[in-house]
């Protein structure tokens, strides 16, 4: 991470949390108001959910509480994410965890009382208020797995405690872990999580890049046992919950809220592991040849294909790229993009204690927030387009749906974000005739869009499945076992094309996704959908954009299969995934030809 303090960062580089609460006092007052609303709800609803009209009233009451809860939780989370070393932020985040657990405990009876009713009453409630039909349908799916009301209340009270492994992971990674400088040929260089992932991993100088990888890995290794213990605890919590509720497996418990079956999950992993690997090995060999490397190692996989051609970009220039590249999405979408810059929805700063990577938070009733640590590398145009894809999705869904209907399945969540990356790439390619720039764009699509989403996250998913197999069988994992599993997956995918050097096996320590259920595989699932839809748009299908906007507005009112079908993609078959893998192969072939063409100029 940067050594710059948050207080030293220019305000224009930060997001404006005043849109959530103007002051800390307003935030604290909102918590007190919420507590009173919860007490009123408990008083009004206890013993009074017996008929269809009361069902509607109960859902409406909890809906209002959820609408109050969301901005409070977002304020606590976002202020913490930009400066996790700040003790006030740490305490605020912990306080919210306790408040959320208290509310869940007090209101757990509502769900229990709803599910205790005859199904005919719930069907009548759906007719009385169709806006709640989707909420009730999802509730009914959970009915076979609902525990006794007192058991549900007890579990809800442990909410903050059950989240402790993830908090411990973040504290270890972002607060306690301090990286010393590293040396190359007698020269010293700074190291941090953000510097490694944002700069050193992409460094064109092989000596510096590999030394940085070794130094970064050495520090990770010091914390591997603590991190593994936190992760194993998280896994056991998931396993215990699945067993208590009577699920056949931990996979069934985690896939149920995603509204997809095991076949869609396994296909995404198995097909990519076997059929994408040959294409990516060709890409690795192209990198090795272009950079004239003695060997291709895991530490070399993120480098640019053309080390002497690395465009840079300012934040203000990125705005123009967003507007031009995503103009196909329409005027209203363009206005949303303008607001994101004008109203400071985006945190660009690099400062000590800031979360790594990038993400989008989309609180219902306010507007989305995007976190990114801007390094001025041109490839961040794709990162920003990705996060603004999430922002645009929830901007439209939150506007069109109630708080219970807005959020789609996790399986679909990465489709709108990766769609924006594809649209940006298409725009850049269409507006340039320069061979080197075109090669840069295509190589960025491969290294950023497809490598990151289709390979990095897919390899996480393949590794994660091995872990869950052990946990589901009643076992446990520790650091040596996690290292072994990660190395197995990397070696299987890259074969003898890439040397999986020491430290590569510790990659499992870098991703927070493992604390979010079966999340990693959804990146490739979303990119499969967005690749197919973006091709429709690129090929001039006049209905493609309008249908995609309708998909975004639908939020969580349809299953992933239904949402994809709305966009003209049938994910019940292997065809979209096979077509996407073939598309990646075509891109790599274009890179090989462009590289030969440039070499002869």
PDB file of C-alpha atoms in Angstrom, residues 358-546:
ATOM      1  CA  UNK A 358     -11.358  -2.704  -6.827  1.00  0.00           C
ATOM      2  CA  UNK A 359     -15.028  -3.101  -6.005  1.00  0.00           C
ATOM      3  CA  UNK A 360     -18.433  -1.488  -6.356  1.00  0.00           C
ATOM      4  CA  UNK A 361     -20.867  -1.020  -3.477  1.00  0.00           C
ATOM      5  CA  UNK A 362     -24.443  -0.231  -4.489  1.00  0.00           C
ATOM      6  CA  UNK A 363     -26.557   0.823  -1.508  1.00  0.00           C
ATOM      7  CA  UNK A 364     -30.280   0.807  -2.203  1.00  0.00           C
ATOM      8  CA  UNK A 365     -31.810   4.276  -2.138  1.00  0.00           C
ATOM      9  CA  UNK A 366     -28.551   6.202  -2.600  1.00  0.00           C
ATOM     10  CA  UNK A 367     -26.156   5.589  -5.507  1.00  0.00           C
ATOM     11  CA  UNK A 368     -23.256   3.203  -6.227  1.00  0.00           C
ATOM     12  CA  UNK A 369     -19.729   3.737  -4.924  1.00  0.00           C
ATOM     13  CA  UNK A 370     -16.590   2.473  -6.677  1.00  0.00           C
ATOM     14  CA  UNK A 371     -13.220   1.808  -5.038  1.00  0.00           C
ATOM     15  CA  UNK A 372     -10.077   1.699  -7.177  1.00  0.00           C
ATOM     16  CA  UNK A 373      -6.439   2.641  -6.540  1.00  0.00           C
ATOM     17  CA  UNK A 374      -5.468   4.647  -9.617  1.00  0.00           C
ATOM     18  CA  UNK A 375      -1.945   4.049 -10.950  1.00  0.00           C
ATOM     19  CA  UNK A 376      -2.398   5.858 -14.316  1.00  0.00           C
ATOM     20  CA  UNK A 377      -1.823   2.654 -16.276  1.00  0.00           C
ATOM     21  CA  UNK A 378      -4.078   2.493 -19.328  1.00  0.00           C
ATOM     22  CA  UNK A 379      -5.305  -0.979 -18.368  1.00  0.00           C
ATOM     23  CA  UNK A 380      -7.209   0.646 -15.511  1.00  0.00           C
ATOM     24  CA  UNK A 381      -9.668   1.888 -18.117  1.00  0.00           C
ATOM     25  CA  UNK A 382     -10.876  -1.712 -18.148  1.00  0.00           C
ATOM     26  CA  UNK A 383     -10.899  -1.984 -14.357  1.00  0.00           C
ATOM     27  CA  UNK A 384     -12.954   1.197 -14.057  1.00  0.00           C
ATOM     28  CA  UNK A 385     -15.300   0.139 -16.862  1.00  0.00           C
ATOM     29  CA  UNK A 386     -15.768  -3.168 -15.010  1.00  0.00           C
ATOM     30  CA  UNK A 387     -16.733  -1.530 -11.711  1.00  0.00           C
ATOM     31  CA  UNK A 388     -18.961   1.014 -13.456  1.00  0.00           C
ATOM     32  CA  UNK A 389     -20.666  -1.985 -15.047  1.00  0.00           C
ATOM     33  CA  UNK A 390     -21.678  -3.067 -11.555  1.00  0.00           C
ATOM     34  CA  UNK A 391     -22.654   0.525 -10.787  1.00  0.00           C
ATOM     35  CA  UNK A 392     -24.825   0.833 -13.895  1.00  0.00           C
ATOM     36  CA  UNK A 393     -26.470  -2.499 -13.163  1.00  0.00           C
ATOM     37  CA  UNK A 394     -27.541  -1.574  -9.649  1.00  0.00           C
ATOM     38  CA  UNK A 395     -28.309   2.023 -10.561  1.00  0.00           C
ATOM     39  CA  UNK A 396     -30.950   0.667 -12.951  1.00  0.00           C
ATOM     40  CA  UNK A 397     -32.068  -2.298 -10.831  1.00  0.00           C
ATOM     41  CA  UNK A 398     -32.411  -0.261  -7.630  1.00  0.00           C
ATOM     42  CA  UNK A 399     -34.458   2.301  -9.505  1.00  0.00           C
ATOM     43  CA  UNK A 400     -36.804  -0.308 -11.011  1.00  0.00           C
ATOM     44  CA  UNK A 401     -37.155  -2.777  -8.124  1.00  0.00           C
ATOM     45  CA  UNK A 402     -37.834  -2.828  -4.394  1.00  0.00           C
ATOM     46  CA  UNK A 403     -34.995  -3.572  -1.988  1.00  0.00           C
ATOM     47  CA  UNK A 404     -35.836  -7.293  -1.942  1.00  0.00           C
ATOM     48  CA  UNK A 405     -36.011  -7.628  -5.727  1.00  0.00           C
ATOM     49  CA  UNK A 406     -33.038  -5.538  -6.810  1.00  0.00           C
ATOM     50  CA  UNK A 407     -30.117  -7.914  -6.279  1.00  0.00           C
ATOM     51  CA  UNK A 408     -29.691 -10.764  -8.796  1.00  0.00           C
ATOM     52  CA  UNK A 409     -28.124 -14.146  -8.223  1.00  0.00           C
ATOM     53  CA  UNK A 410     -24.398 -14.193  -7.593  1.00  0.00           C
ATOM     54  CA  UNK A 411     -24.111 -16.378 -10.699  1.00  0.00           C
ATOM     55  CA  UNK A 412     -25.147 -13.410 -12.846  1.00  0.00           C
ATOM     56  CA  UNK A 413     -23.471 -10.620 -10.881  1.00  0.00           C
ATOM     57  CA  UNK A 414     -20.323 -10.380 -13.033  1.00  0.00           C
ATOM     58  CA  UNK A 415     -22.093 -10.303 -16.400  1.00  0.00           C
ATOM     59  CA  UNK A 416     -22.799  -6.521 -16.474  1.00  0.00           C
ATOM     60  CA  UNK A 417     -19.277  -5.677 -15.280  1.00  0.00           C
ATOM     61  CA  UNK A 418     -17.473  -7.837 -17.815  1.00  0.00           C
ATOM     62  CA  UNK A 419     -19.901  -6.617 -20.510  1.00  0.00           C
ATOM     63  CA  UNK A 420     -18.504  -3.111 -20.033  1.00  0.00           C
ATOM     64  CA  UNK A 421     -14.964  -4.422 -20.483  1.00  0.00           C
ATOM     65  CA  UNK A 422     -15.978  -6.011 -23.774  1.00  0.00           C
ATOM     66  CA  UNK A 423     -17.724  -2.843 -24.967  1.00  0.00           C
ATOM     67  CA  UNK A 424     -14.663  -0.773 -24.063  1.00  0.00           C
ATOM     68  CA  UNK A 425     -12.374  -3.140 -25.965  1.00  0.00           C
ATOM     69  CA  UNK A 426     -14.633  -3.108 -29.029  1.00  0.00           C
ATOM     70  CA  UNK A 427     -14.662   0.704 -28.968  1.00  0.00           C
ATOM     71  CA  UNK A 428     -10.873   0.974 -28.726  1.00  0.00           C
ATOM     72  CA  UNK A 429     -10.301  -1.523 -31.537  1.00  0.00           C
ATOM     73  CA  UNK A 430     -12.847   0.095 -33.815  1.00  0.00           C
ATOM     74  CA  UNK A 431     -11.290   3.536 -33.418  1.00  0.00           C
ATOM     75  CA  UNK A 432      -7.660   2.689 -34.112  1.00  0.00           C
ATOM     76  CA  UNK A 433      -5.690   1.477 -37.114  1.00  0.00           C
ATOM     77  CA  UNK A 434      -2.351   1.418 -35.279  1.00  0.00           C
ATOM     78  CA  UNK A 435      -1.101  -2.176 -35.083  1.00  0.00           C
ATOM     79  CA  UNK A 436       0.721  -1.688 -31.791  1.00  0.00           C
ATOM     80  CA  UNK A 437      -2.294  -0.096 -30.124  1.00  0.00           C
ATOM     81  CA  UNK A 438      -4.586  -2.820 -31.457  1.00  0.00           C
ATOM     82  CA  UNK A 439      -2.176  -5.425 -30.122  1.00  0.00           C
ATOM     83  CA  UNK A 440      -2.126  -3.626 -26.776  1.00  0.00           C
ATOM     84  CA  UNK A 441      -5.939  -3.622 -26.627  1.00  0.00           C
ATOM     85  CA  UNK A 442      -6.259  -7.305 -27.541  1.00  0.00           C
ATOM     86  CA  UNK A 443      -3.475  -8.304 -25.147  1.00  0.00           C
ATOM     87  CA  UNK A 444      -5.216  -6.294 -22.425  1.00  0.00           C
ATOM     88  CA  UNK A 445      -8.482  -8.112 -23.173  1.00  0.00           C
ATOM     89  CA  UNK A 446      -6.583 -11.347 -22.757  1.00  0.00           C
ATOM     90  CA  UNK A 447      -4.518 -10.365 -19.709  1.00  0.00           C
ATOM     91  CA  UNK A 448      -7.067  -8.188 -17.913  1.00  0.00           C
ATOM     92  CA  UNK A 449     -10.525  -9.329 -18.976  1.00  0.00           C
ATOM     93  CA  UNK A 450     -10.049 -13.003 -19.776  1.00  0.00           C
ATOM     94  CA  UNK A 451      -6.952 -13.885 -17.782  1.00  0.00           C
ATOM     95  CA  UNK A 452      -8.310 -12.164 -14.685  1.00  0.00           C
ATOM     96  CA  UNK A 453     -11.918 -13.334 -14.961  1.00  0.00           C
ATOM     97  CA  UNK A 454     -11.619 -16.581 -16.904  1.00  0.00           C
ATOM     98  CA  UNK A 455      -8.283 -17.831 -15.573  1.00  0.00           C
ATOM     99  CA  UNK A 456      -7.343 -16.272 -12.213  1.00  0.00           C
ATOM    100  CA  UNK A 457     -10.833 -16.566 -10.753  1.00  0.00           C
ATOM    101  CA  UNK A 458     -11.450 -19.893 -12.470  1.00  0.00           C
ATOM    102  CA  UNK A 459      -8.293 -21.356 -10.928  1.00  0.00           C
ATOM    103  CA  UNK A 460      -9.555 -20.019  -7.603  1.00  0.00           C
ATOM    104  CA  UNK A 461     -12.809 -21.872  -8.239  1.00  0.00           C
ATOM    105  CA  UNK A 462     -11.090 -25.138  -9.160  1.00  0.00           C
ATOM    106  CA  UNK A 463      -8.964 -24.881  -6.018  1.00  0.00           C
ATOM    107  CA  UNK A 464     -12.000 -23.902  -3.935  1.00  0.00           C
ATOM    108  CA  UNK A 465     -13.895 -26.979  -5.124  1.00  0.00           C
ATOM    109  CA  UNK A 466     -11.043 -29.207  -3.917  1.00  0.00           C
ATOM    110  CA  UNK A 467     -11.209 -27.465  -0.541  1.00  0.00           C
ATOM    111  CA  UNK A 468     -14.982 -27.861  -0.254  1.00  0.00           C
ATOM    112  CA  UNK A 469     -14.729 -31.538  -1.159  1.00  0.00           C
ATOM    113  CA  UNK A 470     -12.528 -32.014   1.913  1.00  0.00           C
ATOM    114  CA  UNK A 471     -14.777 -29.927   4.163  1.00  0.00           C
ATOM    115  CA  UNK A 472     -17.940 -31.614   2.895  1.00  0.00           C
ATOM    116  CA  UNK A 473     -16.466 -35.003   3.786  1.00  0.00           C
ATOM    117  CA  UNK A 474     -15.930 -33.793   7.351  1.00  0.00           C
ATOM    118  CA  UNK A 475     -12.266 -32.867   7.017  1.00  0.00           C
ATOM    119  CA  UNK A 476     -10.225 -29.753   7.762  1.00  0.00           C
ATOM    120  CA  UNK A 477      -7.539 -27.778   5.952  1.00  0.00           C
ATOM    121  CA  UNK A 478      -4.332 -26.103   7.059  1.00  0.00           C
ATOM    122  CA  UNK A 479      -1.652 -24.062   5.304  1.00  0.00           C
ATOM    123  CA  UNK A 480       0.361 -27.017   3.922  1.00  0.00           C
ATOM    124  CA  UNK A 481      -2.810 -28.604   2.542  1.00  0.00           C
ATOM    125  CA  UNK A 482      -4.043 -25.363   0.960  1.00  0.00           C
ATOM    126  CA  UNK A 483      -0.603 -24.807  -0.585  1.00  0.00           C
ATOM    127  CA  UNK A 484      -0.651 -28.342  -1.979  1.00  0.00           C
ATOM    128  CA  UNK A 485      -4.140 -27.941  -3.482  1.00  0.00           C
ATOM    129  CA  UNK A 486      -3.336 -24.564  -5.046  1.00  0.00           C
ATOM    130  CA  UNK A 487      -0.122 -25.846  -6.593  1.00  0.00           C
ATOM    131  CA  UNK A 488      -1.961 -28.887  -8.027  1.00  0.00           C
ATOM    132  CA  UNK A 489      -4.477 -26.661  -9.797  1.00  0.00           C
ATOM    133  CA  UNK A 490      -1.824 -24.305 -11.189  1.00  0.00           C
ATOM    134  CA  UNK A 491       0.314 -27.176 -12.480  1.00  0.00           C
ATOM    135  CA  UNK A 492      -2.700 -28.889 -14.055  1.00  0.00           C
ATOM    136  CA  UNK A 493      -3.709 -25.759 -15.954  1.00  0.00           C
ATOM    137  CA  UNK A 494      -0.289 -24.515 -17.083  1.00  0.00           C
ATOM    138  CA  UNK A 495       1.426 -27.886 -17.633  1.00  0.00           C
ATOM    139  CA  UNK A 496       5.104 -27.638 -18.504  1.00  0.00           C
ATOM    140  CA  UNK A 497       4.616 -24.273 -20.247  1.00  0.00           C
ATOM    141  CA  UNK A 498       4.891 -22.293 -17.008  1.00  0.00           C
ATOM    142  CA  UNK A 499       7.187 -22.988 -14.067  1.00  0.00           C
ATOM    143  CA  UNK A 500       5.116 -22.769 -10.894  1.00  0.00           C
ATOM    144  CA  UNK A 501       7.847 -21.188  -8.816  1.00  0.00           C
ATOM    145  CA  UNK A 502       7.994 -21.079  -5.025  1.00  0.00           C
ATOM    146  CA  UNK A 503       5.398 -18.672  -3.674  1.00  0.00           C
ATOM    147  CA  UNK A 504       2.813 -19.337  -6.384  1.00  0.00           C
ATOM    148  CA  UNK A 505       1.086 -21.821  -4.085  1.00  0.00           C
ATOM    149  CA  UNK A 506       0.425 -18.959  -1.620  1.00  0.00           C
ATOM    150  CA  UNK A 507      -1.877 -17.201  -4.109  1.00  0.00           C
ATOM    151  CA  UNK A 508      -4.838 -18.549  -2.109  1.00  0.00           C
ATOM    152  CA  UNK A 509      -3.928 -16.019   0.595  1.00  0.00           C
ATOM    153  CA  UNK A 510      -4.543 -13.036  -1.661  1.00  0.00           C
ATOM    154  CA  UNK A 511      -8.250 -13.279  -2.474  1.00  0.00           C
ATOM    155  CA  UNK A 512     -11.143 -12.303  -0.189  1.00  0.00           C
ATOM    156  CA  UNK A 513     -13.542 -14.214  -2.478  1.00  0.00           C
ATOM    157  CA  UNK A 514     -13.142 -17.427  -0.514  1.00  0.00           C
ATOM    158  CA  UNK A 515     -15.132 -15.859   2.314  1.00  0.00           C
ATOM    159  CA  UNK A 516     -18.071 -15.165  -0.021  1.00  0.00           C
ATOM    160  CA  UNK A 517     -19.269 -18.684  -0.783  1.00  0.00           C
ATOM    161  CA  UNK A 518     -19.048 -20.032  -4.327  1.00  0.00           C
ATOM    162  CA  UNK A 519     -18.131 -16.673  -5.809  1.00  0.00           C
ATOM    163  CA  UNK A 520     -14.936 -17.143  -7.885  1.00  0.00           C
ATOM    164  CA  UNK A 521     -16.534 -19.295 -10.618  1.00  0.00           C
ATOM    165  CA  UNK A 522     -19.213 -16.654 -11.247  1.00  0.00           C
ATOM    166  CA  UNK A 523     -16.663 -14.398 -12.973  1.00  0.00           C
ATOM    167  CA  UNK A 524     -16.291 -16.829 -15.848  1.00  0.00           C
ATOM    168  CA  UNK A 525     -20.044 -17.467 -15.813  1.00  0.00           C
ATOM    169  CA  UNK A 526     -20.758 -13.745 -16.130  1.00  0.00           C
ATOM    170  CA  UNK A 527     -18.089 -13.265 -18.789  1.00  0.00           C
ATOM    171  CA  UNK A 528     -19.534 -16.145 -20.802  1.00  0.00           C
ATOM    172  CA  UNK A 529     -22.869 -14.321 -20.933  1.00  0.00           C
ATOM    173  CA  UNK A 530     -21.389 -10.880 -21.592  1.00  0.00           C
ATOM    174  CA  UNK A 531     -19.086 -12.157 -24.358  1.00  0.00           C
ATOM    175  CA  UNK A 532     -22.054 -13.556 -26.234  1.00  0.00           C
ATOM    176  CA  UNK A 533     -24.199 -10.430 -25.770  1.00  0.00           C
ATOM    177  CA  UNK A 534     -21.338  -8.081 -26.674  1.00  0.00           C
ATOM    178  CA  UNK A 535     -20.880 -10.018 -29.903  1.00  0.00           C
ATOM    179  CA  UNK A 536     -24.566  -9.439 -30.679  1.00  0.00           C
ATOM    180  CA  UNK A 537     -24.036  -5.699 -30.144  1.00  0.00           C
ATOM    181  CA  UNK A 538     -20.805  -5.635 -32.162  1.00  0.00           C
ATOM    182  CA  UNK A 539     -22.486  -7.490 -35.024  1.00  0.00           C
ATOM    183  CA  UNK A 540     -25.177  -4.835 -35.240  1.00  0.00           C
ATOM    184  CA  UNK A 541     -28.129  -6.612 -33.609  1.00  0.00           C
ATOM    185  CA  UNK A 542     -30.507  -3.676 -33.132  1.00  0.00           C
ATOM    186  CA  UNK A 543     -32.337  -5.302 -30.218  1.00  0.00           C
ATOM    187  CA  UNK A 544     -29.289  -6.356 -28.202  1.00  0.00           C
ATOM    188  CA  UNK A 545     -28.722  -3.137 -26.207  1.00  0.00           C
ATOM    189  CA  UNK A 546     -32.408  -2.577 -25.378  1.00  0.00           C
TER     190      UNK A 546
END
